[in-house]
């Protein structure tokens, strides 16, 4: 269920493990949607296993350095190493891609006969021998197992575990893609995070440097069910809204936000950590299991890791053994995903500290960490290779 990045990666991993897979997706067709996405070495190692790394890397940007800066004048706080040093240390590169390019690369490897588009799932049930999904058209499709990769608003999660809604994080973001020519005169770092009171901005290149992906995050007291809290790839900001929200920030950022042709606004939602993701022959994967704020750039990477471990656990597995295999999958992934969820939330809190002693102490910690680990604190997740039991 679900043909996003997690669902497609799971399909490929399960096929590599020798299983026939039917991918069910309610959209009528695959479309180019979304913006930038970051792929740390834990994700790119899996892409290599799937035979897709070269394809994705050819359309990606390969950042050499991450620069953290102050919000008002761009003074650098600290910098962390990326580039070839990351591949030497972690065995795989750090890439920045357009989400549609990654999605297309994954989808192109799934045989068309294995995909059912325009098929909405309205229920899941199971017995001792099989799991079933019921479609809006009245079909009941059976299989040895069901993997629910249906995103942060997962219906499958509620079917499995009862009433459980997505949680608005209290943050929202503006996002835009700008052609390189539109920002060529701004002297922007290739990859930077700008930190300020209640807000931060991240920008980096995608499509081999053709487009600048810019994300401007802000805290908000909007109600959870308000338009500002809605998680949407297509909701447009009001004209000039982003400039008012970031008034007083470094002129380069404001100029980039002003020049952006289309600015989209989305609320950032998460899910409460679960004690388990699986029931019998059904399991969650990706955002349906562990949606997180994007402040460690690990959301997609963790879904890709889920897919890889799921494939490993189901290799050479007889139908009767599937429930136990799904339990092994969850046991191998849940603690790490939950830890990354918490770390991402903590990073956001640190990014948004008010000017003064707290921000100064944060900056000092970031500098000290760079002296201890040249790749920065987020690299603690990058060694999360496909683990063995």
Coordinates of C-alpha atoms in Angstrom, one line a residue:
X1 CA 0.0 0.0 0.0
X2 CA 1.4 3.3 -1.0
X3 CA 3.8 4.1 -3.9
X4 CA 5.9 6.8 -2.2
X5 CA 9.6 6.4 -1.6
X6 CA 9.1 3.9 1.2
X7 CA 6.6 1.8 -0.7
X8 CA 8.7 1.7 -3.9
X9 CA 11.9 0.9 -2.0
X10 CA 10.1 -1.9 -0.1
X11 CA 8.7 -3.3 -3.4
X12 CA 12.2 -3.4 -4.8
X13 CA 13.7 -4.9 -1.7
X14 CA 11.1 -7.6 -1.5
X15 CA 11.4 -8.5 -5.2
X16 CA 15.2 -8.8 -4.6
X17 CA 14.4 -11.2 -1.8
X18 CA 12.5 -13.4 -4.2
X19 CA 8.9 -12.3 -3.6
X20 CA 6.2 -11.3 -6.0
X21 CA 4.8 -7.9 -5.0
X22 CA 1.7 -6.0 -6.0
X23 CA 2.0 -2.3 -5.3
X24 CA -1.3 -0.6 -4.7
X25 CA -1.5 3.2 -5.0
X26 CA -4.6 5.5 -5.0
X27 CA -3.1 8.1 -7.3
X28 CA -4.0 7.7 -11.0
X29 CA -0.4 8.2 -12.2
X30 CA 3.1 9.0 -10.9
X31 CA 3.6 12.8 -11.0
X32 CA 6.6 15.1 -10.4
X33 CA 5.8 16.5 -7.0
X34 CA 7.8 17.7 -4.0
X35 CA 11.1 19.4 -3.8
X36 CA 14.5 18.6 -2.4
X37 CA 15.4 15.6 -0.4
X38 CA 18.7 14.6 1.3
X39 CA 20.1 11.1 1.2
X40 CA 22.8 10.4 3.8
X41 CA 25.1 7.3 3.4
X42 CA 22.7 5.0 5.3
X43 CA 20.2 5.6 2.4
X44 CA 22.7 5.6 -0.5
X45 CA 24.1 2.3 0.6
X46 CA 20.7 0.8 0.2
X47 CA 20.4 2.4 -3.3
X48 CA 23.6 0.8 -4.2
X49 CA 22.3 -2.6 -3.1
X50 CA 19.2 -2.0 -5.3
X51 CA 21.4 -1.1 -8.3
X52 CA 20.1 2.5 -8.4
X53 CA 22.9 4.6 -6.9
X54 CA 24.6 5.6 -10.1
X55 CA 21.2 6.6 -11.6
X56 CA 20.3 8.8 -8.6
X57 CA 23.8 10.2 -8.2
X58 CA 23.8 11.4 -11.9
X59 CA 20.8 13.7 -11.2
X60 CA 22.0 14.7 -7.7
X61 CA 24.1 17.4 -6.2
X62 CA 27.2 16.3 -4.2
X63 CA 27.7 18.9 -1.4
X64 CA 31.2 19.3 -0.1
X65 CA 30.4 21.1 3.1
X66 CA 27.5 22.1 5.4
X67 CA 27.7 25.7 6.8
X68 CA 25.6 26.8 9.8
X69 CA 25.1 30.6 10.0
X70 CA 23.4 33.3 12.0
X71 CA 20.1 34.5 10.8
X72 CA 20.6 38.2 10.6
X73 CA 24.0 38.7 8.9
X74 CA 25.1 35.2 7.8
X75 CA 28.1 35.0 10.1
X76 CA 29.3 31.4 10.0
X77 CA 28.8 29.5 13.3
X78 CA 30.6 26.3 12.2
X79 CA 31.0 24.0 9.2
X80 CA 30.9 20.2 8.8
X81 CA 32.6 18.2 6.1
X82 CA 30.8 16.3 3.4
X83 CA 32.0 15.3 -0.1
X84 CA 34.5 12.6 -0.8
X85 CA 35.4 12.4 2.9
X86 CA 31.9 11.1 3.7
X87 CA 32.2 8.3 1.2
X88 CA 35.6 7.4 2.5
X89 CA 34.4 7.3 6.1
X90 CA 30.9 5.8 5.6
X91 CA 31.2 3.8 2.4
X92 CA 28.6 5.7 0.4
X93 CA 28.0 9.3 -0.7
X94 CA 25.9 12.1 0.7
X95 CA 23.5 13.2 -2.1
X96 CA 20.9 16.0 -2.5
X97 CA 18.2 15.2 -5.0
X98 CA 14.8 16.4 -6.3
X99 CA 12.2 14.1 -4.7
X100 CA 10.7 13.4 -8.1
X101 CA 14.1 12.2 -9.5
X102 CA 14.5 9.7 -6.7
X103 CA 10.8 8.6 -7.1
X104 CA 11.2 8.2 -10.8
X105 CA 14.4 6.1 -10.4
X106 CA 12.7 3.8 -8.0
X107 CA 9.4 3.5 -10.0
X108 CA 11.3 2.7 -13.2
X109 CA 12.6 -0.5 -11.7
X110 CA 9.1 -1.8 -10.7
X111 CA 7.5 -3.8 -13.5
X112 CA 4.2 -2.2 -14.7
X113 CA 2.4 -5.5 -14.1
X114 CA 3.3 -5.1 -10.4
X115 CA 1.6 -1.7 -9.9
X116 CA -2.1 -1.0 -9.5
X117 CA -2.7 2.8 -9.7
X118 CA -6.0 4.5 -9.1
X119 CA -6.8 1.9 -6.4
X120 CA -7.9 3.2 -3.0
X121 CA -7.7 0.8 -0.1
X122 CA -10.5 1.2 2.4
X123 CA -9.7 -1.7 4.8
X124 CA -7.3 -4.4 5.9
X125 CA -8.0 -7.7 7.5
X126 CA -6.3 -11.0 7.9
X127 CA -6.6 -14.6 9.0
X128 CA -4.0 -17.3 9.9
X129 CA -3.1 -17.9 6.2
X130 CA -3.2 -14.5 4.5
X131 CA -3.8 -10.8 4.8
X132 CA -6.3 -8.9 2.7
X133 CA -7.0 -5.3 1.5
X134 CA -10.4 -4.2 0.5
X135 CA -10.5 -1.5 -2.3
X136 CA -13.0 1.2 -2.8
X137 CA -14.2 -0.7 -5.9
X138 CA -15.2 -3.7 -3.7
X139 CA -12.3 -6.0 -4.5
X140 CA -10.7 -8.1 -1.8
X141 CA -7.0 -8.7 -2.6
X142 CA -5.2 -11.4 -0.7
X143 CA -1.4 -11.9 -0.1
X144 CA 1.0 -13.5 2.3
X145 CA 1.5 -10.1 3.9
X146 CA 0.5 -6.5 3.6
X147 CA 3.1 -3.6 4.0
X148 CA 1.4 -0.3 4.7
X149 CA 3.5 2.6 3.5
X150 CA 0.6 5.1 3.4
X151 CA 2.3 8.1 4.9
X152 CA 1.9 10.4 7.8
X153 CA -1.9 10.3 7.5
X154 CA -1.8 6.5 7.5
X155 CA -5.3 4.9 7.6
X156 CA -3.6 1.5 8.0
X157 CA -2.1 2.6 11.3
X158 CA -5.6 3.4 12.7
X159 CA -7.0 0.1 11.4
X160 CA -4.2 -1.8 13.2
X161 CA -3.9 0.2 16.4
X162 CA -7.0 2.2 16.8
X163 CA -7.7 6.0 17.0
X164 CA -4.4 7.7 16.4
X165 CA -4.0 11.0 14.6
X166 CA -1.0 12.8 13.1
X167 CA 0.4 15.3 15.5
X168 CA 1.0 18.9 14.3
X169 CA 4.6 19.8 15.3
X170 CA 4.0 23.5 15.9
X171 CA 6.2 24.3 12.9
X172 CA 5.4 25.0 9.3
X173 CA 7.6 25.7 6.3
X174 CA 7.8 27.7 3.1
X175 CA 9.6 25.8 0.3
X176 CA 10.7 27.0 -3.2
X177 CA 12.9 25.8 -6.0
X178 CA 14.9 28.6 -7.8
X179 CA 16.9 28.2 -11.0
X180 CA 20.6 28.7 -10.5
X181 CA 20.5 31.9 -12.6
X182 CA 18.0 33.5 -10.2
X183 CA 20.4 33.4 -7.3
X184 CA 23.8 33.5 -9.1
X185 CA 24.5 37.0 -7.7
X186 CA 23.7 36.3 -4.0
X187 CA 26.9 34.6 -2.9
X188 CA 25.0 31.8 -1.1
X189 CA 26.9 28.8 0.4
X190 CA 26.2 25.6 -1.5
X191 CA 24.6 24.0 1.5
X192 CA 23.7 26.0 4.6
X193 CA 21.4 26.1 7.6
X194 CA 20.6 29.6 9.0
X195 CA 19.5 29.6 12.6
X196 CA 17.3 32.3 14.3
X197 CA 14.7 32.8 17.0
X198 CA 11.8 30.6 16.3
X199 CA 12.9 30.0 12.7
X200 CA 15.6 28.5 10.5
X201 CA 16.3 28.3 6.8
X202 CA 18.0 25.5 4.8
X203 CA 19.1 25.6 1.2
X204 CA 21.0 23.3 -1.1
X205 CA 21.3 22.4 -4.7
X206 CA 19.4 19.6 -6.6
X207 CA 19.4 18.4 -10.2
X208 CA 23.2 18.6 -10.4
X209 CA 23.2 22.3 -9.4
X210 CA 20.4 23.4 -11.7
X211 CA 17.9 24.2 -9.0
X212 CA 18.3 25.7 -5.5
X213 CA 16.0 24.0 -3.0
X214 CA 15.1 26.5 -0.2
X215 CA 13.1 25.6 2.9
X216 CA 12.2 28.3 5.5
X217 CA 10.8 26.8 8.7
X218 CA 8.9 28.8 11.4
X219 CA 7.2 28.1 14.6
X220 CA 3.5 28.9 14.7
X221 CA 0.6 28.8 17.2
X222 CA -1.8 27.7 14.4
X223 CA -4.5 25.3 15.4
X224 CA -3.7 21.7 14.4
X225 CA -6.7 21.6 12.0
X226 CA -6.0 25.0 10.5
X227 CA -4.9 25.6 6.9
X228 CA -1.4 26.6 8.2
X229 CA -1.0 23.2 9.8
X230 CA -2.1 21.2 6.8
X231 CA 0.6 19.0 5.3
X232 CA 0.5 19.6 1.6
X233 CA 2.9 19.6 -1.3
X234 CA 0.6 21.9 -3.3
X235 CA -0.7 24.6 -0.9
X236 CA 0.6 28.0 -2.1
X237 CA 1.7 30.8 0.3
X238 CA -0.1 34.1 0.0
X239 CA 2.0 36.7 -2.0
X240 CA 4.7 38.1 0.1
X241 CA 3.8 36.0 3.1
X242 CA 7.2 34.5 3.4
X243 CA 8.9 37.9 3.4
X244 CA 6.8 39.1 6.3
X245 CA 7.5 36.0 8.3
X246 CA 11.2 36.3 7.8
X247 CA 11.5 40.1 8.0
X248 CA 14.9 41.2 9.2
X249 CA 16.8 38.1 8.1
X250 CA 19.9 38.2 6.0
X251 CA 19.2 40.1 2.8
X252 CA 20.4 37.2 0.6
X253 CA 17.8 35.0 2.0
X254 CA 15.1 37.6 1.6
X255 CA 16.1 38.2 -1.9
X256 CA 16.0 34.5 -2.7
X257 CA 12.5 34.3 -1.1
X258 CA 11.4 37.3 -3.1
X259 CA 12.6 35.9 -6.4
X260 CA 11.0 32.5 -5.9
X261 CA 8.3 32.2 -8.5
X262 CA 6.2 29.8 -6.5
X263 CA 6.3 29.5 -2.8
X264 CA 4.5 26.6 -1.1
X265 CA 3.5 26.4 2.5
X266 CA 3.1 23.2 4.5
X267 CA 2.5 22.2 8.1
X268 CA 5.0 19.7 9.5
X269 CA 3.2 16.8 11.2
X270 CA 4.6 13.8 13.0
X271 CA 3.4 10.6 14.6
X272 CA 3.7 9.5 18.2
X273 CA 6.3 6.6 18.5
X274 CA 4.7 3.2 18.7
X275 CA 5.7 0.1 20.8
X276 CA 5.3 -2.0 17.7
X277 CA 4.5 -1.6 14.0
X278 CA 3.2 -5.0 13.1
X279 CA 0.1 -7.2 13.8
X280 CA 0.3 -10.7 12.4
X281 CA 0.8 -10.5 8.6
X282 CA 0.5 -6.7 8.4
X283 CA 3.2 -4.1 9.1
X284 CA 3.8 -0.4 8.8
X285 CA 6.8 1.2 7.1
X286 CA 8.2 4.7 6.7
X287 CA 6.1 7.7 7.8
X288 CA 3.1 5.6 8.7
X289 CA 5.3 4.1 11.4
X290 CA 7.6 6.9 12.4
X291 CA 6.9 10.3 10.7
X292 CA 9.3 12.8 12.0
X293 CA 10.2 16.5 11.7
X294 CA 12.8 16.9 8.9
X295 CA 15.5 18.6 10.9
X296 CA 18.0 15.8 10.6
X297 CA 17.2 15.1 7.0
X298 CA 16.4 11.5 7.8
X299 CA 12.8 10.9 7.0
X300 CA 13.3 9.4 3.6
X301 CA 16.5 7.6 4.7
X302 CA 14.7 5.9 7.5
X303 CA 12.0 4.7 5.2
X304 CA 14.6 3.3 2.8
X305 CA 16.3 1.6 5.7
X306 CA 13.0 0.1 6.7
X307 CA 12.6 -1.3 3.2
X308 CA 16.1 -2.8 3.2
X309 CA 15.7 -4.6 6.5
X310 CA 12.2 -5.8 5.6
X311 CA 13.7 -7.4 2.5
X312 CA 16.4 -9.0 4.5
X313 CA 14.0 -10.4 7.1
X314 CA 11.7 -11.9 4.5
X315 CA 14.4 -13.5 2.4
X316 CA 13.8 -17.3 2.2
X317 CA 10.8 -17.0 4.5
X318 CA 8.0 -19.6 4.2
X319 CA 4.4 -18.2 4.3
X320 CA 3.8 -19.7 7.8
X321 CA 6.9 -17.9 9.1
X322 CA 5.9 -14.4 7.9
X323 CA 4.5 -13.1 11.2
X324 CA 7.8 -13.9 13.0
X325 CA 9.8 -12.4 10.2
X326 CA 7.8 -9.1 10.5
X327 CA 8.5 -9.1 14.2
X328 CA 12.2 -9.4 13.5
X329 CA 11.9 -6.5 11.0
X330 CA 10.3 -4.3 13.7
X331 CA 12.8 -5.4 16.3
X332 CA 15.7 -4.4 14.1
X333 CA 14.3 -1.0 13.1
X334 CA 12.0 0.4 15.8
X335 CA 14.7 1.6 18.3
X336 CA 16.7 3.4 15.6
X337 CA 13.8 5.1 14.0
X338 CA 12.5 6.2 17.4
X339 CA 15.9 7.6 18.3
X340 CA 16.1 9.5 15.0
X341 CA 12.6 10.9 15.6
X342 CA 13.6 12.3 19.0
X343 CA 16.9 13.6 17.7
X344 CA 15.2 15.4 14.8
X345 CA 12.8 17.1 17.3
X346 CA 15.7 18.1 19.5
X347 CA 17.6 19.6 16.6
X348 CA 14.6 21.8 15.7
X349 CA 14.4 23.1 19.3
X350 CA 18.1 23.9 19.2
X351 CA 17.9 25.7 15.9
X352 CA 15.1 28.0 17.1
X353 CA 16.7 29.3 20.3
X354 CA 16.3 33.0 21.0
X355 CA 19.4 35.3 20.6
X356 CA 21.4 35.5 23.8
X357 CA 23.0 33.1 26.2
X358 CA 21.1 30.0 25.0
X359 CA 22.0 30.5 21.4
X360 CA 25.6 31.3 22.2
X361 CA 25.9 28.1 24.2
X362 CA 24.4 26.2 21.3
X363 CA 26.9 27.7 18.9
X364 CA 29.7 26.8 21.2
X365 CA 28.5 23.2 21.4
X366 CA 28.3 23.0 17.6
X367 CA 31.8 24.3 17.2
X368 CA 33.1 21.9 19.8
X369 CA 31.3 19.0 18.2
X370 CA 33.0 19.9 14.9
X371 CA 36.4 19.5 16.5
X372 CA 35.4 16.1 17.7
X373 CA 33.6 14.8 14.7
X374 CA 34.2 16.7 11.4
X375 CA 30.9 15.4 10.0
X376 CA 28.7 16.9 12.6
X377 CA 26.1 15.5 15.1
X378 CA 23.7 14.3 12.5
X379 CA 26.3 11.7 11.3
X380 CA 25.4 9.5 14.3
X381 CA 22.6 8.1 12.1
X382 CA 24.7 7.5 9.0
X383 CA 26.3 4.3 10.3
X384 CA 22.9 2.8 10.5
X385 CA 23.7 0.3 7.8
X386 CA 21.4 -2.6 7.2
X387 CA 21.9 -4.3 10.6
X388 CA 22.2 -8.0 11.3
X389 CA 20.6 -9.6 14.3

